[in-house]
Amino acid sequence: MQYRPNWILTFSLCACFGFIAGCSTTHKPTEEEFQEPTKVDSKFSIDEFTEATKVDAQGWADGLKSFQVSCRTLSKRPMWQEVCAAADQTSPENAEVFFRTRFNPWKISKITIGTQTGTVYDVSDTGLMTGYYEPLLHASRYKTGAHHIPILSTPDDLIVVDLASLYPSLKGMRLRGKLIGRKLVPYDDRAHIVERRDLENNALAWSADPVGVFFLQIQGSGRLEFPDGEVMRVGYDDQNGHPYKAVGSWLVQKGYLKKHELSMQNIKKWAEQHPNRIDELLNQNPSFVFFKSRPVGDPNEGPQGAMGLPLTPGASVAVDKRQIPLGIPLIVTANQANPPLNFTRIVSAQDTGGAITGPLRFDYFWGFGDEAGKQAGRQKSEVTAWLLLPKGVTPEDIR
């Protein structure tokens, strides 16, 4: 699993600007080479619709529906106006013909480049796709003996610094912290936040399930159902600035789970079997997400993604928007051996996530509820992907 949607890539205050530049991976040099920092970039090459033969009729129809949602925003841009107008007039039955006649697929590759020499160290056309969903939590409007885990809104003492205002090269990056006297220091990590009683006034609701709230933060949105049947929708508002760390990795390192056993379900099961160690488990991840209430809207529609538009189950993905602009339709092919999971779908880039970085890193939205959660919790697929761009439009035109 990974930390769910953080629209902006965040850095903790303990990272200086020189460190930021050195965070990327480094090529192991040969005797003839010197060590240099690297960066990841994307490469696109025009292709055929060969892979799309695996998409079934429902996949084409869902892909059209998702793209029609994207067009609520894309249609304001000249290069998308014509194709969005055509999409609005296309029936689900004609979705495949619409995409095949109006788009070209551009295969996505990830390239690793030396920042000093420009040397290309690696080129790959496969990446990673995980899954996420919209969970349902039973909650209380008030703190009770059982319901004592708060679902918090953003605290007033969280300060966000936009780095691009001083350093344009750091566009999209922000620091998060709080003031101690006149000094800006890193904001509290998870362990300290859960101990703070002064934040209880920021509770949107209260849960009896600490693990459920933890996974709500990872998913980034969800529904809260109160005893009287009323439902509140909540979505990501901000984050404490600490990097996400997967608690599953800790379970593997300690020998509590095997690597192939890692899933949301097995993590929850371990927590149920070790109730006295839940805090220890969850605090392995110092990141903490704050929420805001959102309109309930149509219960048949997904939650709002980073575009402010509802996600489509099975046809929306989270992307790194520095590599793939939001709204763009794609073909994605997922392959996974254990547990088996293989599919090809037409999707739209409509969300982002704190762990979603690079051109071939996606999070696939499965939908709402327990069944969607089961599918999302077991997904860790190899993925290949293609941008779908209107004919006559190139990747350079959209970046």
GROMACS .gro file of N, CA, C and O in nm, residues 301-340:
model
  160
  301GLU      N    1  -2.122   0.758  -0.764
  301GLU     CA    2  -2.000   0.813  -0.819
  301GLU      C    3  -1.887   0.797  -0.719
  301GLU      O    4  -1.908   0.791  -0.598
  302GLY      N    5  -1.766   0.789  -0.770
  302GLY     CA    6  -1.649   0.778  -0.683
  302GLY      C    7  -1.619   0.909  -0.615
  302GLY      O    8  -1.681   1.013  -0.644
  303PRO      N    9  -1.523   0.909  -0.524
  303PRO     CA   10  -1.483   1.032  -0.456
  303PRO      C   11  -1.412   1.125  -0.553
  303PRO      O   12  -1.370   1.086  -0.662
  304GLN      N   13  -1.396   1.250  -0.511
  304GLN     CA   14  -1.323   1.345  -0.593
  304GLN      C   15  -1.174   1.312  -0.592
  304GLN      O   16  -1.116   1.283  -0.488
  305GLY      N   17  -1.114   1.318  -0.710
  305GLY     CA   18  -0.970   1.302  -0.721
  305GLY      C   19  -0.901   1.437  -0.724
  305GLY      O   20  -0.960   1.540  -0.692
  306ALA      N   21  -0.776   1.438  -0.766
  306ALA     CA   22  -0.697   1.561  -0.765
  306ALA      C   23  -0.749   1.666  -0.862
  306ALA      O   24  -0.718   1.784  -0.849
  307MET      N   25  -0.829   1.625  -0.961
  307MET     CA   26  -0.887   1.720  -1.054
  307MET      C   27  -1.012   1.787  -0.997
  307MET      O   28  -1.069   1.877  -1.060
  308GLY      N   29  -1.057   1.740  -0.879
  308GLY     CA   30  -1.183   1.789  -0.825
  308GLY      C   31  -1.303   1.727  -0.894
  308GLY      O   32  -1.415   1.777  -0.884
  309LEU      N   33  -1.281   1.615  -0.962
  309LEU     CA   34  -1.386   1.544  -1.036
  309LEU      C   35  -1.401   1.403  -0.982
  309LEU      O   36  -1.304   1.344  -0.931
  310PRO      N   37  -1.520   1.344  -0.992
  310PRO     CA   38  -1.540   1.209  -0.938
  310PRO      C   39  -1.461   1.104  -1.015
  310PRO      O   40  -1.454   1.107  -1.138
  311LEU      N   41  -1.403   1.010  -0.940
  311LEU     CA   42  -1.330   0.900  -1.001
  311LEU      C   43  -1.427   0.794  -1.052
  311LEU      O   44  -1.537   0.777  -0.999
  312THR      N   45  -1.384   0.721  -1.155
  312THR     CA   46  -1.463   0.612  -1.212
  312THR      C   47  -1.401   0.479  -1.174
  312THR      O   48  -1.285   0.453  -1.208
  313PRO      N   49  -1.473   0.393  -1.101
  313PRO     CA   50  -1.416   0.262  -1.064
  313PRO      C   51  -1.367   0.186  -1.186
  313PRO      O   52  -1.438   0.174  -1.287
  314GLY      N   53  -1.245   0.136  -1.179
  314GLY     CA   54  -1.189   0.058  -1.288
  314GLY      C   55  -1.142   0.139  -1.406
  314GLY      O   56  -1.099   0.081  -1.507
  315ALA      N   57  -1.151   0.271  -1.399
  315ALA     CA   58  -1.113   0.353  -1.515
  315ALA      C   59  -1.048   0.484  -1.475
  315ALA      O   60  -1.038   0.575  -1.558
  316SER      N   61  -1.005   0.496  -1.351
  316SER     CA   62  -0.931   0.613  -1.306
  316SER      C   63  -0.801   0.567  -1.241
  316SER      O   64  -0.798   0.463  -1.173
  317VAL      N   65  -0.694   0.642  -1.261
  317VAL     CA   66  -0.567   0.611  -1.197
  317VAL      C   67  -0.506   0.738  -1.139
  317VAL      O   68  -0.531   0.849  -1.186
  318ALA      N   69  -0.425   0.718  -1.035
  318ALA     CA   70  -0.341   0.826  -0.983
  318ALA      C   71  -0.207   0.819  -1.054
  318ALA      O   72  -0.155   0.710  -1.080
  319VAL      N   73  -0.152   0.936  -1.087
  319VAL     CA   74  -0.026   0.946  -1.161
  319VAL      C   75   0.063   1.050  -1.094
  319VAL      O   76   0.020   1.125  -1.006
  320ASP      N   77   0.186   1.057  -1.140
  320ASP     CA   78   0.276   1.166  -1.105
  320ASP      C   79   0.250   1.277  -1.206
  320ASP      O   80   0.290   1.266  -1.323
  321LYS      N   81   0.184   1.383  -1.165
  321LYS     CA   82   0.140   1.485  -1.261
  321LYS      C   83   0.257   1.566  -1.317
  321LYS      O   84   0.239   1.639  -1.414
  322ARG      N   85   0.376   1.551  -1.260
  322ARG     CA   86   0.494   1.614  -1.321
  322ARG      C   87   0.535   1.538  -1.447
  322ARG      O   88   0.604   1.593  -1.533
  323GLN      N   89   0.492   1.413  -1.459
  323GLN     CA   90   0.526   1.331  -1.574
  323GLN      C   91   0.408   1.313  -1.670
  323GLN      O   92   0.428   1.311  -1.792
  324ILE      N   93   0.288   1.300  -1.614
  324ILE     CA   94   0.168   1.280  -1.695
  324ILE      C   95   0.062   1.381  -1.651
  324ILE      O   96   0.015   1.375  -1.537
  325PRO      N   97   0.023   1.474  -1.736
  325PRO     CA   98  -0.076   1.574  -1.698
  325PRO      C   99  -0.210   1.509  -1.661
  325PRO      O  100  -0.250   1.407  -1.719
  326LEU      N  101  -0.279   1.570  -1.566
  326LEU     CA  102  -0.408   1.517  -1.524
  326LEU      C  103  -0.510   1.529  -1.637
  326LEU      O  104  -0.510   1.625  -1.714
  327GLY      N  105  -0.598   1.430  -1.642
  327GLY     CA  106  -0.704   1.428  -1.742
  327GLY      C  107  -0.676   1.339  -1.861
  327GLY      O  108  -0.768   1.296  -1.931
  328ILE      N  109  -0.549   1.308  -1.886
  328ILE     CA  110  -0.508   1.233  -2.005
  328ILE      C  111  -0.559   1.089  -1.999
  328ILE      O  112  -0.544   1.022  -1.897
  329PRO      N  113  -0.619   1.037  -2.108
  329PRO     CA  114  -0.654   0.895  -2.111
  329PRO      C  115  -0.530   0.810  -2.141
  329PRO      O  116  -0.434   0.858  -2.204
  330LEU      N  117  -0.532   0.686  -2.093
  330LEU     CA  118  -0.420   0.594  -2.112
  330LEU      C  119  -0.472   0.453  -2.135
  330LEU      O  120  -0.586   0.421  -2.099
  331ILE      N  121  -0.386   0.370  -2.191
  331ILE     CA  122  -0.403   0.224  -2.186
  331ILE      C  123  -0.305   0.173  -2.081
  331ILE      O  124  -0.188   0.208  -2.084
  332VAL      N  125  -0.352   0.091  -1.987
  332VAL     CA  126  -0.263   0.028  -1.890
  332VAL      C  127  -0.283  -0.124  -1.895
  332VAL      O  128  -0.396  -0.172  -1.902
  333THR      N  129  -0.172  -0.195  -1.892
  333THR     CA  130  -0.175  -0.342  -1.885
  333THR      C  131  -0.105  -0.385  -1.757
  333THR      O  132   0.014  -0.356  -1.737
  334ALA      N  133  -0.179  -0.454  -1.670
  334ALA     CA  134  -0.126  -0.501  -1.542
  334ALA      C  135  -0.102  -0.651  -1.547
  334ALA      O  136  -0.188  -0.726  -1.596
  335ASN      N  137   0.012  -0.693  -1.496
  335ASN     CA  138   0.045  -0.836  -1.489
  335ASN      C  139   0.100  -0.868  -1.351
  335ASN      O  140   0.192  -0.800  -1.302
  336GLN      N  141   0.043  -0.972  -1.290
  336GLN     CA  142   0.083  -1.009  -1.154
  336GLN      C  143   0.064  -1.159  -1.138
  336GLN      O  144  -0.041  -1.214  -1.174
  337ALA      N  145   0.165  -1.226  -1.082
  337ALA     CA  146   0.160  -1.371  -1.069
  337ALA      C  147   0.100  -1.418  -0.937
  337ALA      O  148   0.027  -1.517  -0.932
  338ASN      N  149   0.131  -1.348  -0.826
  338ASN     CA  150   0.092  -1.397  -0.694
  338ASN      C  151   0.043  -1.282  -0.606
  338ASN      O  152   0.123  -1.201  -0.560
  339PRO      N  153  -0.091  -1.274  -0.583
  339PRO     CA  154  -0.197  -1.356  -0.644
  339PRO      C  155  -0.220  -1.314  -0.789
  339PRO      O  156  -0.188  -1.201  -0.826
  340PRO      N  157  -0.274  -1.404  -0.872
  340PRO     CA  158  -0.289  -1.374  -1.014
  340PRO      C  159  -0.379  -1.253  -1.037
  340PRO      O  160  -0.486  -1.240  -0.977
   0.00000   0.00000   0.00000
